[in-house]
Tab-separated table of C-alpha atoms and ligand atoms in Angstrom:
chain	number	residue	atom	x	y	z
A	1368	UNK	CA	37.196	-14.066	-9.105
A	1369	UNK	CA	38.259	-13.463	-5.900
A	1370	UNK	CA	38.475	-15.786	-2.228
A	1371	UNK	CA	37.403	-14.232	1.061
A	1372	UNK	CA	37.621	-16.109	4.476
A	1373	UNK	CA	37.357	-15.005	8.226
A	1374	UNK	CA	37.323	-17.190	11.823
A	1375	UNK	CA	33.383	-17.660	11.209
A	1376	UNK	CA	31.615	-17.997	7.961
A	1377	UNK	CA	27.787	-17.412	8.920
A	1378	UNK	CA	25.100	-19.966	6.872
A	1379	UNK	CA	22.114	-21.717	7.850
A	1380	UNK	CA	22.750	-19.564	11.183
A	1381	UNK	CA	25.269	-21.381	11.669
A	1382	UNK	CA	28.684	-19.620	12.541
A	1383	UNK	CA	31.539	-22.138	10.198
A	1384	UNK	CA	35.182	-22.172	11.324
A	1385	UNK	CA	37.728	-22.624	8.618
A	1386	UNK	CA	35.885	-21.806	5.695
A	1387	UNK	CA	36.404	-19.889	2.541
A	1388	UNK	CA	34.117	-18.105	-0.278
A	1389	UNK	CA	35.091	-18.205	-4.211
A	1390	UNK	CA	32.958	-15.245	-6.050
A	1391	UNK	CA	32.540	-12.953	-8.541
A	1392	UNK	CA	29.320	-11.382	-8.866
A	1393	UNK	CA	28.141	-14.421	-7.689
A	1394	UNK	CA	29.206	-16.902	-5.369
A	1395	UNK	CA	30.436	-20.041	-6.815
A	1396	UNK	CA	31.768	-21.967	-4.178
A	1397	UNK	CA	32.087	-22.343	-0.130
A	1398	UNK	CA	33.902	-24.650	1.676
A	1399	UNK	CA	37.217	-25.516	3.868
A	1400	UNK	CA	39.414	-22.972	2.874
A	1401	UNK	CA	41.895	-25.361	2.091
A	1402	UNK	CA	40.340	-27.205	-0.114
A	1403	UNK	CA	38.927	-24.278	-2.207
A	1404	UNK	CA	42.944	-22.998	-2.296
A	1405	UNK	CA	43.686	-25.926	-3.864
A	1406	UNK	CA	40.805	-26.017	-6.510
A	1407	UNK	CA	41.644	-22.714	-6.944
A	1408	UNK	CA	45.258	-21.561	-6.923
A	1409	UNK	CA	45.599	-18.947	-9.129
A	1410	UNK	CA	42.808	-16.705	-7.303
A	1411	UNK	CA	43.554	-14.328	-4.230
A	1412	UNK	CA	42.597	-14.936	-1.003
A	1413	UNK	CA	41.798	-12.272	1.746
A	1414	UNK	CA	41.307	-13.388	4.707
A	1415	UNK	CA	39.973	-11.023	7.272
A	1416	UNK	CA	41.894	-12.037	10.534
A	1417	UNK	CA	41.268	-13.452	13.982
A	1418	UNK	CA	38.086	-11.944	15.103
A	1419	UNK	CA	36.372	-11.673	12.125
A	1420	UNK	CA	32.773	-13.206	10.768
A	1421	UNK	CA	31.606	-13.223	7.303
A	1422	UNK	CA	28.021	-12.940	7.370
A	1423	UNK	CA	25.629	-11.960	3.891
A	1424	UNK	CA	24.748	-8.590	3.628
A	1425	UNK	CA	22.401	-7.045	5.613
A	1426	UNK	CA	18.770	-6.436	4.326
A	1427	UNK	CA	17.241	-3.348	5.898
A	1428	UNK	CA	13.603	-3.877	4.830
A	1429	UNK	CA	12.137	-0.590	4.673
A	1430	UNK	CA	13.420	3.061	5.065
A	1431	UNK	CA	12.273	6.098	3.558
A	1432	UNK	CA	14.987	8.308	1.811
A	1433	UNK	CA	12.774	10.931	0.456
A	1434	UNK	CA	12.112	12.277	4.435
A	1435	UNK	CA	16.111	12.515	4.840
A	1436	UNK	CA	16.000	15.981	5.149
A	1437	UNK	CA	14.458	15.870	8.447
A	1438	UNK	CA	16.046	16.419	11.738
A	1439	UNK	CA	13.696	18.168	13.965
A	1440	UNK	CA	11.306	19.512	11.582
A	1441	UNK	CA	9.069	16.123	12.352
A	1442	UNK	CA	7.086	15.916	15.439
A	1443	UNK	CA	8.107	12.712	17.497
A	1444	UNK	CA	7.110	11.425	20.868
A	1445	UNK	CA	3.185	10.903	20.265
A	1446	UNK	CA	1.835	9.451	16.494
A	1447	UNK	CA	-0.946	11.716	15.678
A	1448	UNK	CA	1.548	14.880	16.624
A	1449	UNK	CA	4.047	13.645	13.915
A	1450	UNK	CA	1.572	12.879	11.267
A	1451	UNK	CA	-0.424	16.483	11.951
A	1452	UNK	CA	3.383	17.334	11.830
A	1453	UNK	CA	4.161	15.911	8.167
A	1454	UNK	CA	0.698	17.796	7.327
A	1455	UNK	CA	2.114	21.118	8.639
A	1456	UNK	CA	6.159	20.425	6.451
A	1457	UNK	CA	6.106	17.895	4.178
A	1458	UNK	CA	6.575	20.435	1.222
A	1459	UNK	CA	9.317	22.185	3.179
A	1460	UNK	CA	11.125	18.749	3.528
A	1461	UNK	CA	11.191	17.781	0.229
A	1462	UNK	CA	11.708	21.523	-1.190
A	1463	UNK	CA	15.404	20.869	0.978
A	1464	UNK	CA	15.522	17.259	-0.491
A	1465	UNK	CA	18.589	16.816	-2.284
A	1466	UNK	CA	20.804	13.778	-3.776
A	1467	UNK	CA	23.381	14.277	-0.859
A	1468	UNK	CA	21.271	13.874	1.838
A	1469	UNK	CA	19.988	10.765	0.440
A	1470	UNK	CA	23.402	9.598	-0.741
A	1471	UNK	CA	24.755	10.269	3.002
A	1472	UNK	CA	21.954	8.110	4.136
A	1473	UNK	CA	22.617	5.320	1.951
A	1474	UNK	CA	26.746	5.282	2.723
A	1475	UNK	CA	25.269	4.970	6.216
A	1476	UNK	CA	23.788	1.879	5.591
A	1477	UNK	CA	26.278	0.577	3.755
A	1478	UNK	CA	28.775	1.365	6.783
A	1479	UNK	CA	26.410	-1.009	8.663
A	1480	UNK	CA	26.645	-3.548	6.520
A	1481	UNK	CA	23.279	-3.050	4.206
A	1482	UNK	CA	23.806	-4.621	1.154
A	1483	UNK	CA	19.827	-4.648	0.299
A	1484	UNK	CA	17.176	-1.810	0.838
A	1485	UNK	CA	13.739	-1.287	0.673
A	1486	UNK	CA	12.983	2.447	-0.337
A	1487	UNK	CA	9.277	3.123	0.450
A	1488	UNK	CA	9.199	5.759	-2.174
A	1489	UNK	CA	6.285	8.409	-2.084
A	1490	UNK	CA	7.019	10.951	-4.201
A	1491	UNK	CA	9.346	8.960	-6.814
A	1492	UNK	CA	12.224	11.991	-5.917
A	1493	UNK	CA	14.307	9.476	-5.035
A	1494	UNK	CA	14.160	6.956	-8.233
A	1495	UNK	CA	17.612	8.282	-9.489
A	1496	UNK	CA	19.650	8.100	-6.401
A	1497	UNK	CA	18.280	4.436	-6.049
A	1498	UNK	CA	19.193	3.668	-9.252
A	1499	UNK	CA	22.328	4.338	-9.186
A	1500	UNK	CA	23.023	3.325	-5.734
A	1501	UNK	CA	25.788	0.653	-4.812
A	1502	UNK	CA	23.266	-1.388	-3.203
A	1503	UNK	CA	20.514	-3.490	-4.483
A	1504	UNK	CA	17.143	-1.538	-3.843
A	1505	UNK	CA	13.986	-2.869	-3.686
A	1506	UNK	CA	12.032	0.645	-4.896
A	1507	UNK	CA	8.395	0.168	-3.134
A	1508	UNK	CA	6.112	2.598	-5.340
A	1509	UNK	CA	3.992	3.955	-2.805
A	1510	UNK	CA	0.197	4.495	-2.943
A	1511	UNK	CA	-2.167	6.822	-0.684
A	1512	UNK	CA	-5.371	8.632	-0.979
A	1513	UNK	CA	-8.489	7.804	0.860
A	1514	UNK	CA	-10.747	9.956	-0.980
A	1515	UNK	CA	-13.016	7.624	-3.466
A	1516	UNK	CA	-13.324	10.601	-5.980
A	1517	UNK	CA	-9.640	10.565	-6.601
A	1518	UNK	CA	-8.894	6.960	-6.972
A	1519	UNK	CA	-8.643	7.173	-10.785
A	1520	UNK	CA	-6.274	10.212	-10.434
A	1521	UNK	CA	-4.315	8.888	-8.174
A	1522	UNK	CA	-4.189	5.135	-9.426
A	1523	UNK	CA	-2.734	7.141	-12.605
A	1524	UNK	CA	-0.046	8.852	-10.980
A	1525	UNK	CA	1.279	5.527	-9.237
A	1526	UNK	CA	1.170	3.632	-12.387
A	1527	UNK	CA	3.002	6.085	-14.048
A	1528	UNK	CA	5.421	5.898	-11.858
A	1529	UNK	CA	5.964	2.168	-11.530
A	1530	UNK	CA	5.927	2.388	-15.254
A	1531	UNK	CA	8.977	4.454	-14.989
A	1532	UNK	CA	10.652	2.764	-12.123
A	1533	UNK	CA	9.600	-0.878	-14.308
A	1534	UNK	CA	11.844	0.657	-17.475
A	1535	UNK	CA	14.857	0.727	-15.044
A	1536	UNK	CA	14.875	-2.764	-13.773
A	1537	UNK	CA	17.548	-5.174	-13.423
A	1538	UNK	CA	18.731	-7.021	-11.076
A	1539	UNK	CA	20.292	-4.314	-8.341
A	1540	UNK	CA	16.738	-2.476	-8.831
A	1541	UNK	CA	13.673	-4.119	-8.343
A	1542	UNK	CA	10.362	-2.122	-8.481
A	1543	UNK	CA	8.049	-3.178	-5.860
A	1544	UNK	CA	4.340	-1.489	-4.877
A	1545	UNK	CA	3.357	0.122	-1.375
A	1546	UNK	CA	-0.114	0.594	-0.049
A	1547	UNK	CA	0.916	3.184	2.300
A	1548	UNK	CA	-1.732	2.183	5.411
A	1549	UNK	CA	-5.503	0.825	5.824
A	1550	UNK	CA	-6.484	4.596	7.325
A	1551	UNK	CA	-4.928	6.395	3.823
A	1552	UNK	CA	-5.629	4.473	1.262
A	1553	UNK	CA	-9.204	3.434	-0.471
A	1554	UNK	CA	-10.453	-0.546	-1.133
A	1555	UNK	CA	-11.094	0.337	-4.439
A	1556	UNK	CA	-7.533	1.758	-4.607
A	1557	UNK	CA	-6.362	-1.100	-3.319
A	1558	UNK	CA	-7.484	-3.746	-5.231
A	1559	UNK	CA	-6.282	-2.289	-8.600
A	1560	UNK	CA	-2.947	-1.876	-7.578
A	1561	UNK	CA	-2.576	-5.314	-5.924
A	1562	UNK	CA	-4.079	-6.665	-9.212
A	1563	UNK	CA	-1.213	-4.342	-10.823
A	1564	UNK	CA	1.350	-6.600	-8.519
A	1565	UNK	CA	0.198	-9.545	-8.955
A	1566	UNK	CA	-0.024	-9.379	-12.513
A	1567	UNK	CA	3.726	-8.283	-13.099
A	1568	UNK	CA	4.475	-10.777	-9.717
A	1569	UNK	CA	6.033	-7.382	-7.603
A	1570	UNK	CA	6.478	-7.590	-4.147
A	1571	UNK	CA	4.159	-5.820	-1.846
A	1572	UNK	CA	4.394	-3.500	1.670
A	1573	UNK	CA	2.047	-1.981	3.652
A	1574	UNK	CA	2.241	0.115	6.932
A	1575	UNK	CA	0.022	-1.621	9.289
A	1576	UNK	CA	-1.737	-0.952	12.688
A	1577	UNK	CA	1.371	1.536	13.833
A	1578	UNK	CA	-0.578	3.337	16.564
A	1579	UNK	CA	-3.364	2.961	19.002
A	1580	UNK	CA	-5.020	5.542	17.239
A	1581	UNK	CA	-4.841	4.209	13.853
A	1582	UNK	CA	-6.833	0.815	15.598
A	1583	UNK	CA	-9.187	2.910	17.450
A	1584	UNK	CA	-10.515	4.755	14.026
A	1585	UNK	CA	-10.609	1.257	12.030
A	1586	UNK	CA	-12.250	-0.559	15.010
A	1587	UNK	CA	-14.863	2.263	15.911
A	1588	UNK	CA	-14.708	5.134	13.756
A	1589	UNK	CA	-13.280	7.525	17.088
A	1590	UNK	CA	-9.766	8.537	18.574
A	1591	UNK	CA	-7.826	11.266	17.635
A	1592	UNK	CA	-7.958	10.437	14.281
A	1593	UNK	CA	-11.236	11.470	14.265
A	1594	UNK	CA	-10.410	14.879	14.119
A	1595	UNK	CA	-7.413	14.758	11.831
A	1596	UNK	CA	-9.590	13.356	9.779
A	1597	UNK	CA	-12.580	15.695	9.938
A	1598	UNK	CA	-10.155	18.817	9.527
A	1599	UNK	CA	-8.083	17.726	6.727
A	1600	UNK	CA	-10.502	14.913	4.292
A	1601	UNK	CA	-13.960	16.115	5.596
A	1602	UNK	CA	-15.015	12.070	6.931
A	1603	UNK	CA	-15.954	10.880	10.108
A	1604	UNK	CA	-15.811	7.340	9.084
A	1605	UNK	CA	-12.588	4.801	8.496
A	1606	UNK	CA	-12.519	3.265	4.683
A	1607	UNK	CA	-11.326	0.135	5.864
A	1608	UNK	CA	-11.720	-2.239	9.084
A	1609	UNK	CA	-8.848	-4.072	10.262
A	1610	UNK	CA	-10.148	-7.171	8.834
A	1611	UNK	CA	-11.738	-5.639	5.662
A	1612	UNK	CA	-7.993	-4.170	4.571
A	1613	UNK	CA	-6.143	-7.607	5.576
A	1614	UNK	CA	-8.613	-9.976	3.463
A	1615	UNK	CA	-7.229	-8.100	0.293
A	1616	UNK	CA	-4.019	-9.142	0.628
A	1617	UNK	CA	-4.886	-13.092	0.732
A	1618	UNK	CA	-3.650	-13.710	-2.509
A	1619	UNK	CA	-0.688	-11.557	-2.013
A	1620	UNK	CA	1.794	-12.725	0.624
A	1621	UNK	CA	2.846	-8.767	1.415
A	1622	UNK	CA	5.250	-7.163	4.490
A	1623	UNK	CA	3.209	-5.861	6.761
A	1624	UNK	CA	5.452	-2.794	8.674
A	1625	UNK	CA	5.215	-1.914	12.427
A	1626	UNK	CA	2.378	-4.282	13.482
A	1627	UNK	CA	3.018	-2.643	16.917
A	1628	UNK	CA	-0.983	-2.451	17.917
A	1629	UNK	CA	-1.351	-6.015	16.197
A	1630	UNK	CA	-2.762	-8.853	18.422
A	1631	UNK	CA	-1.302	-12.665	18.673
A	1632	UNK	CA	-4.555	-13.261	16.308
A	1633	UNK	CA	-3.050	-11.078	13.238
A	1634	UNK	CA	0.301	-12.752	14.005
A	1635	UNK	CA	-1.100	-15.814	13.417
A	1636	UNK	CA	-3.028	-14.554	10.616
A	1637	UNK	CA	0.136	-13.140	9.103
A	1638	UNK	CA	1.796	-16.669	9.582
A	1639	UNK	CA	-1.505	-18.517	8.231
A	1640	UNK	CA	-1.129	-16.084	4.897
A	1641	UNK	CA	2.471	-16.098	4.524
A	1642	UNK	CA	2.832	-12.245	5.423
A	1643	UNK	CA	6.310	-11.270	7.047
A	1644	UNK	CA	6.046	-8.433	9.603
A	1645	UNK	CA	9.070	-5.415	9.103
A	1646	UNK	CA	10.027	-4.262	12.849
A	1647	UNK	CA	11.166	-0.685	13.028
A	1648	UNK	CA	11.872	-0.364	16.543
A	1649	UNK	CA	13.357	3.185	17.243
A	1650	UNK	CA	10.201	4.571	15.011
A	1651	UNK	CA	7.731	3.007	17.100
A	1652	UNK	CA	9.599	4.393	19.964
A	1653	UNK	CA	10.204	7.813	18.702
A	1654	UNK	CA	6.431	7.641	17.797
A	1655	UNK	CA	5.023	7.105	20.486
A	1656	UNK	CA	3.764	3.682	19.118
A	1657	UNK	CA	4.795	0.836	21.828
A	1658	UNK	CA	6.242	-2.547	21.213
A	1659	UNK	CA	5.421	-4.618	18.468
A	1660	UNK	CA	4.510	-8.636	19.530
A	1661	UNK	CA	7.655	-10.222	17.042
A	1662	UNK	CA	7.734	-13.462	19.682
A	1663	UNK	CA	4.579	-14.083	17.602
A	1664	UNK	CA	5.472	-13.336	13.674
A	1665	UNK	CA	7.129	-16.610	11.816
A	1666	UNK	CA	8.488	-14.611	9.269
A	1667	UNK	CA	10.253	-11.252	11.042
A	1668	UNK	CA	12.042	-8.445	8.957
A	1669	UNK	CA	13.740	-5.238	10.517
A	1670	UNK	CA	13.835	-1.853	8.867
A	1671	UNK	CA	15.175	1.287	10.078
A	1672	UNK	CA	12.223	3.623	9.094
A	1673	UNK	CA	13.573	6.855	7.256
A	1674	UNK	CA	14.788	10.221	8.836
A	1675	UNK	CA	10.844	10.883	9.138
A	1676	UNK	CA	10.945	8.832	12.519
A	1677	UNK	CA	14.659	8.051	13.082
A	1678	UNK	CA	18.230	9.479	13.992
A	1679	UNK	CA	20.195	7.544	11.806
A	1680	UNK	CA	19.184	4.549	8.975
A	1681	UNK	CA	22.657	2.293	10.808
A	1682	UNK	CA	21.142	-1.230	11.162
A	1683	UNK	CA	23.737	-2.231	13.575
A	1684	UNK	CA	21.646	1.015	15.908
A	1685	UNK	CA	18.275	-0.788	15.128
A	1686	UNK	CA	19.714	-4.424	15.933
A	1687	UNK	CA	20.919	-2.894	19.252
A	1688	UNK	CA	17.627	-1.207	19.610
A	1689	UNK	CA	15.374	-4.207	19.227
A	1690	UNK	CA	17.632	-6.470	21.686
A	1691	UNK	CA	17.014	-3.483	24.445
A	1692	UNK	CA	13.378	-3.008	23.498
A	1693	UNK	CA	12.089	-6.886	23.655
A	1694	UNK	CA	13.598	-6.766	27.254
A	1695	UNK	CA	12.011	-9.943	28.588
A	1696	UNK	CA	13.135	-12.138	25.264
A	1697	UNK	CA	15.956	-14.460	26.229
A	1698	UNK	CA	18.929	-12.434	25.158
A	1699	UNK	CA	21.087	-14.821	23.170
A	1700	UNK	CA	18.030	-16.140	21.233
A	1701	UNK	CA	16.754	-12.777	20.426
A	1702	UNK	CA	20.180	-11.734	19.027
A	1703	UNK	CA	20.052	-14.846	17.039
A	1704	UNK	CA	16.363	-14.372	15.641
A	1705	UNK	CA	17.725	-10.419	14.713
A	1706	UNK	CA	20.568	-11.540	12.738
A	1707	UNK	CA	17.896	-13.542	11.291
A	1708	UNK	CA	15.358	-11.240	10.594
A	1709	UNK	CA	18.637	-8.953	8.401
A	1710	UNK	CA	19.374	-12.181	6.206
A	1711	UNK	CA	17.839	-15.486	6.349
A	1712	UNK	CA	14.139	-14.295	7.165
A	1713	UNK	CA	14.356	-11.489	4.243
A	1714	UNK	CA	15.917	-13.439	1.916
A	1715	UNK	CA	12.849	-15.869	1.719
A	1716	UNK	CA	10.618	-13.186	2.007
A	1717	UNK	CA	12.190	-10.608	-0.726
A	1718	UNK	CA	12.054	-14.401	-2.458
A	1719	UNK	CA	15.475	-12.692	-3.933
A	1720	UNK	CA	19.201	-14.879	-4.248
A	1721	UNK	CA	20.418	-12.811	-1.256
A	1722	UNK	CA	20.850	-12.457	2.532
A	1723	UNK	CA	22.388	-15.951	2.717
A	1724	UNK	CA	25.624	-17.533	2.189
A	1725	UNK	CA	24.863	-19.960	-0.872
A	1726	UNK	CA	25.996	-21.178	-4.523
A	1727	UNK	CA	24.566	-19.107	-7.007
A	1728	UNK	CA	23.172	-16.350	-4.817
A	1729	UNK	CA	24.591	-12.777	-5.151
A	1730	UNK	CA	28.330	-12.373	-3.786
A	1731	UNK	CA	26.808	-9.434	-1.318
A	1732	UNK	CA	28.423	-9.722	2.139
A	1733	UNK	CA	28.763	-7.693	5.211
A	1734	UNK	CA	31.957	-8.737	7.329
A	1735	UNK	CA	32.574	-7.661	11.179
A	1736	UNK	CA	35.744	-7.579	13.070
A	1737	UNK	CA	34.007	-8.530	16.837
A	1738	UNK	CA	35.932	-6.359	19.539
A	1739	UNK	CA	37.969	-9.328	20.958
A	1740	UNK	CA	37.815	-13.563	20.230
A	1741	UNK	CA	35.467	-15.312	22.525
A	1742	UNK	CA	38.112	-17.307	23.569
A	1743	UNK	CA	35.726	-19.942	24.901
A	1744	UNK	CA	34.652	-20.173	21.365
A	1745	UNK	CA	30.716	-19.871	23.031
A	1746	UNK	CA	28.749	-19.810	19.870
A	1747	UNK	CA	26.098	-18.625	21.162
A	1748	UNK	CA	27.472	-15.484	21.781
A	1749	UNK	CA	28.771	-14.645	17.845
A	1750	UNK	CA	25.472	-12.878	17.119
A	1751	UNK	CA	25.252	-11.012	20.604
A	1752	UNK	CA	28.521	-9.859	20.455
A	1753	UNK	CA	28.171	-9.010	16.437
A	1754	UNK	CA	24.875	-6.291	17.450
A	1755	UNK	CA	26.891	-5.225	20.689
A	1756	UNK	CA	30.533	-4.781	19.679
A	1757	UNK	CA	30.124	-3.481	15.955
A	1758	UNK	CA	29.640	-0.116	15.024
A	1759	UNK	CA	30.477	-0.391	11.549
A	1760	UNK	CA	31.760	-3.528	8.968
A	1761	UNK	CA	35.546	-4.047	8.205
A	1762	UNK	CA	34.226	-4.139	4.292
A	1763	UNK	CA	30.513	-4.310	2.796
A	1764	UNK	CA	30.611	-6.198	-0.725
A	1765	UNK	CA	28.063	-6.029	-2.862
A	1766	UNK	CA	28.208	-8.388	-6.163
A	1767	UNK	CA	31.780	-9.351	-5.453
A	1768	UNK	CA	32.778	-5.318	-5.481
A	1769	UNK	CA	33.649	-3.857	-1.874
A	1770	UNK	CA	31.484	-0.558	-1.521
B	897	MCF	O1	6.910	4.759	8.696
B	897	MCF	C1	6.860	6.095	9.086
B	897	MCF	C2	5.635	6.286	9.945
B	897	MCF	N1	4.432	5.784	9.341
B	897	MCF	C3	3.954	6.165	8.141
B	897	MCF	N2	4.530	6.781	7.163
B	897	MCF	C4	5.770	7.230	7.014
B	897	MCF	C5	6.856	6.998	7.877
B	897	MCF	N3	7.892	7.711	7.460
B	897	MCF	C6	7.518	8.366	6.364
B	897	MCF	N4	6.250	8.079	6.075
B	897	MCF	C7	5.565	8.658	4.884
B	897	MCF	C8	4.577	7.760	4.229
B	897	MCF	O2	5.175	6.920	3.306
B	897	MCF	O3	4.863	9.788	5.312
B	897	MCF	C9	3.673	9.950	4.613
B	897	MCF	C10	3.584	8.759	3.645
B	897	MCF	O4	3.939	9.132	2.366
B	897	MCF	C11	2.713	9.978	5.745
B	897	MCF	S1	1.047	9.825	5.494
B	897	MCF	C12	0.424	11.406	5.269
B	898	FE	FE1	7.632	3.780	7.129
């Protein structure tokens, strides 16, 4: 059992003075600090000093480890260039896959304070290294194929898979299902493997409306998909529309990613259904893809993408990228709603007993030493200062053990 305090204690996004945590793998107890010295005198205390804030670890919804070999390999700067890109070396990236790369990317996240991840895994490469990672990973099996006279091929190959990944869990590892995107994967696809979920109650992703040439080929069958398309699956027509792929999910609250060519209607139909929308920011700038509409999603998750369309998988980067990128959000609120979107927000919608400060939920915390006190004690200002000032955490904990 051990005691941890600092200046602020962040719960219910609020920032606590004076407070202390009791824990082992779980937490058992917060209050004054005082008060839980007393109740519990024979256990240690650290307390972190004068600057420092407590907050629950960080949740960095969706990366993908398997593309960490990339650097410059991957086309960025326009969408339909990088994906004619991963065409042209997705063998040669994973061929140079190894567990170091992927290790490196995880201690990177941990740095950052990432205490939860969700691993969009493709290939299942990366099932080992997630495994046996320090952090709790939520291991999203993907799915993709577009081509109906595969579906029973491929629907085989992802089940076997989750079937593996399923013989594995506990609770640091939780296998989860991906339907990679409405342009790559098949209805019929689709629908069995959201059956698949729903029957064994796993959580679902799915990349969503990412570029405007993704929602030109669902909406009219045309844009430079068109010929990506043509050259590489023979089809000139989309297998889903926009509203087509969404009215699977209704029965499957799911987390929609990048949502940056999504209109205040599919916000509200993501709120209506109890979707979450994951905000990679840097991606969808290093992709070409624009600005995704978060004033309008209830339920707002961030994710750092994977190597395939970043620079680094450091959440503290991607917090300081979405403040710069939502440029005409009220600052102080949008640095509040981002700390959000890394705990509170992903917490209820990983519906998992982390990313908040509470009795009973996992002892996982990422604490920050800010550069200076705000000596005006402005509140408002903890979670600015927290995405400005921070490059890394003073200590990431993750089931009472400091990784
Ligand atoms: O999120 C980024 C960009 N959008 C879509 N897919 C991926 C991203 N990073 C890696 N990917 C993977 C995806 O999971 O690349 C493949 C899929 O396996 C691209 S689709 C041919
Ligand atoms: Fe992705």
């Amino acid at each position: 059992m051990k005691i941890i305090a600092a200046k602020y204690i962040y719960k219910d996004s609020i920032y606590y003075e004076g407070m202390g945590v009791v824990f082992d793998k779980k937490i058992i107890k917060i209050g004054p600090l005082d008060t839980i010295q007393k109740e519990y005198p024979k256990v240690e205390t650290t307390f972190y000093g004068g600057n420092s804030i407590i907050y629950p670890g960080f949740i960095n919804a969706h990366t993908h480890l398997e593309f960490s070999a990339n650097r410059a390999k991957l086309t960025f700067g326009s969408f339909i260039e990088w994906l004619y890109s991963v065409f042209a070396y997705r063998e040669e990236l994973i061929a140079a896959l190894d567990r170091g790369l992927m290790q490196n990317g995880l201690d990177e996240m941990a740095k950052s304070g990432v205490t939860t991840i969700g691993a969009i895994s493709s290939f299942g490469a990366d099932m080992d290294v997630c495994k046996e990672a320090k952090q709790r990973i939520i291991y999203f099996n993907e799915v993709i194929g577009s081509n109906p006279a595969t579906v029973d091929a491929l629907f085989s190959d992802f089940n076997h898979r989750l079937n593996d990944s399923l013989a594995l869990a506990d609770d640091r590892f939780y296998p989860a299902v991906a339907i990679h995107a409405p342009y790559s994967v098949h209805p019929i696809l689709i629908k069995a493997v959201l059956k698949l979920a729903k029957s064994k109650q796993l959580l679902t992703t799915a990349h969503f409306l990412e570029s405007q040439a993704e929602k030109e080929w669902l909406q009219s069958n045309s844009g430079a998909f068109k010929e990506l398309f043509e050259k590489y699956f023979n089809t000139t027509k989309a297998v889903n529309t926009i509203e087509g792929f969404l009215a699977l999910f209704e029965q499957s609250p799911t987390l929609f990613t990048h949502a940056t060519q999504a209109n205040k209607e599919h916000f509200e139909y993501f709120n209506r259904y109890n979707h979450s929308v994951i905000h990679c920011p840097r991606s969808n700038r290093l992709l070409g893809c624009g600005r995704a509409k978060i004033e309008y999603a209830n339920s707002l998750l961030l994710g750092t993408d994977g190597y395939s369309s970043n620079y680094s998988l450091s959440i503290l980067e991607e917090l300081k990228a979405a403040l710069m990128l939502h440029h005409k959000a009220n600052l102080k609120q949008l640095a509040s709603k981002l700390i959000e979107s890394v705990t509170t927000n992903a917490s209820k919608a990983l519906k998992l007993p982390i990313g908040e400060i509470k009795e009973g939920y996992f002892a996982d915390f990422a604490i920050f030493k800010l550069a200076e006190d705000l000596k005006n004690s402005d509140k408002g200002t903890l979670a600015l200062h927290t995405i400005l000032d921070c490059q890394q955490t003073e200590a990431t904990i993750v089931g009472g053990e400091i990784i």
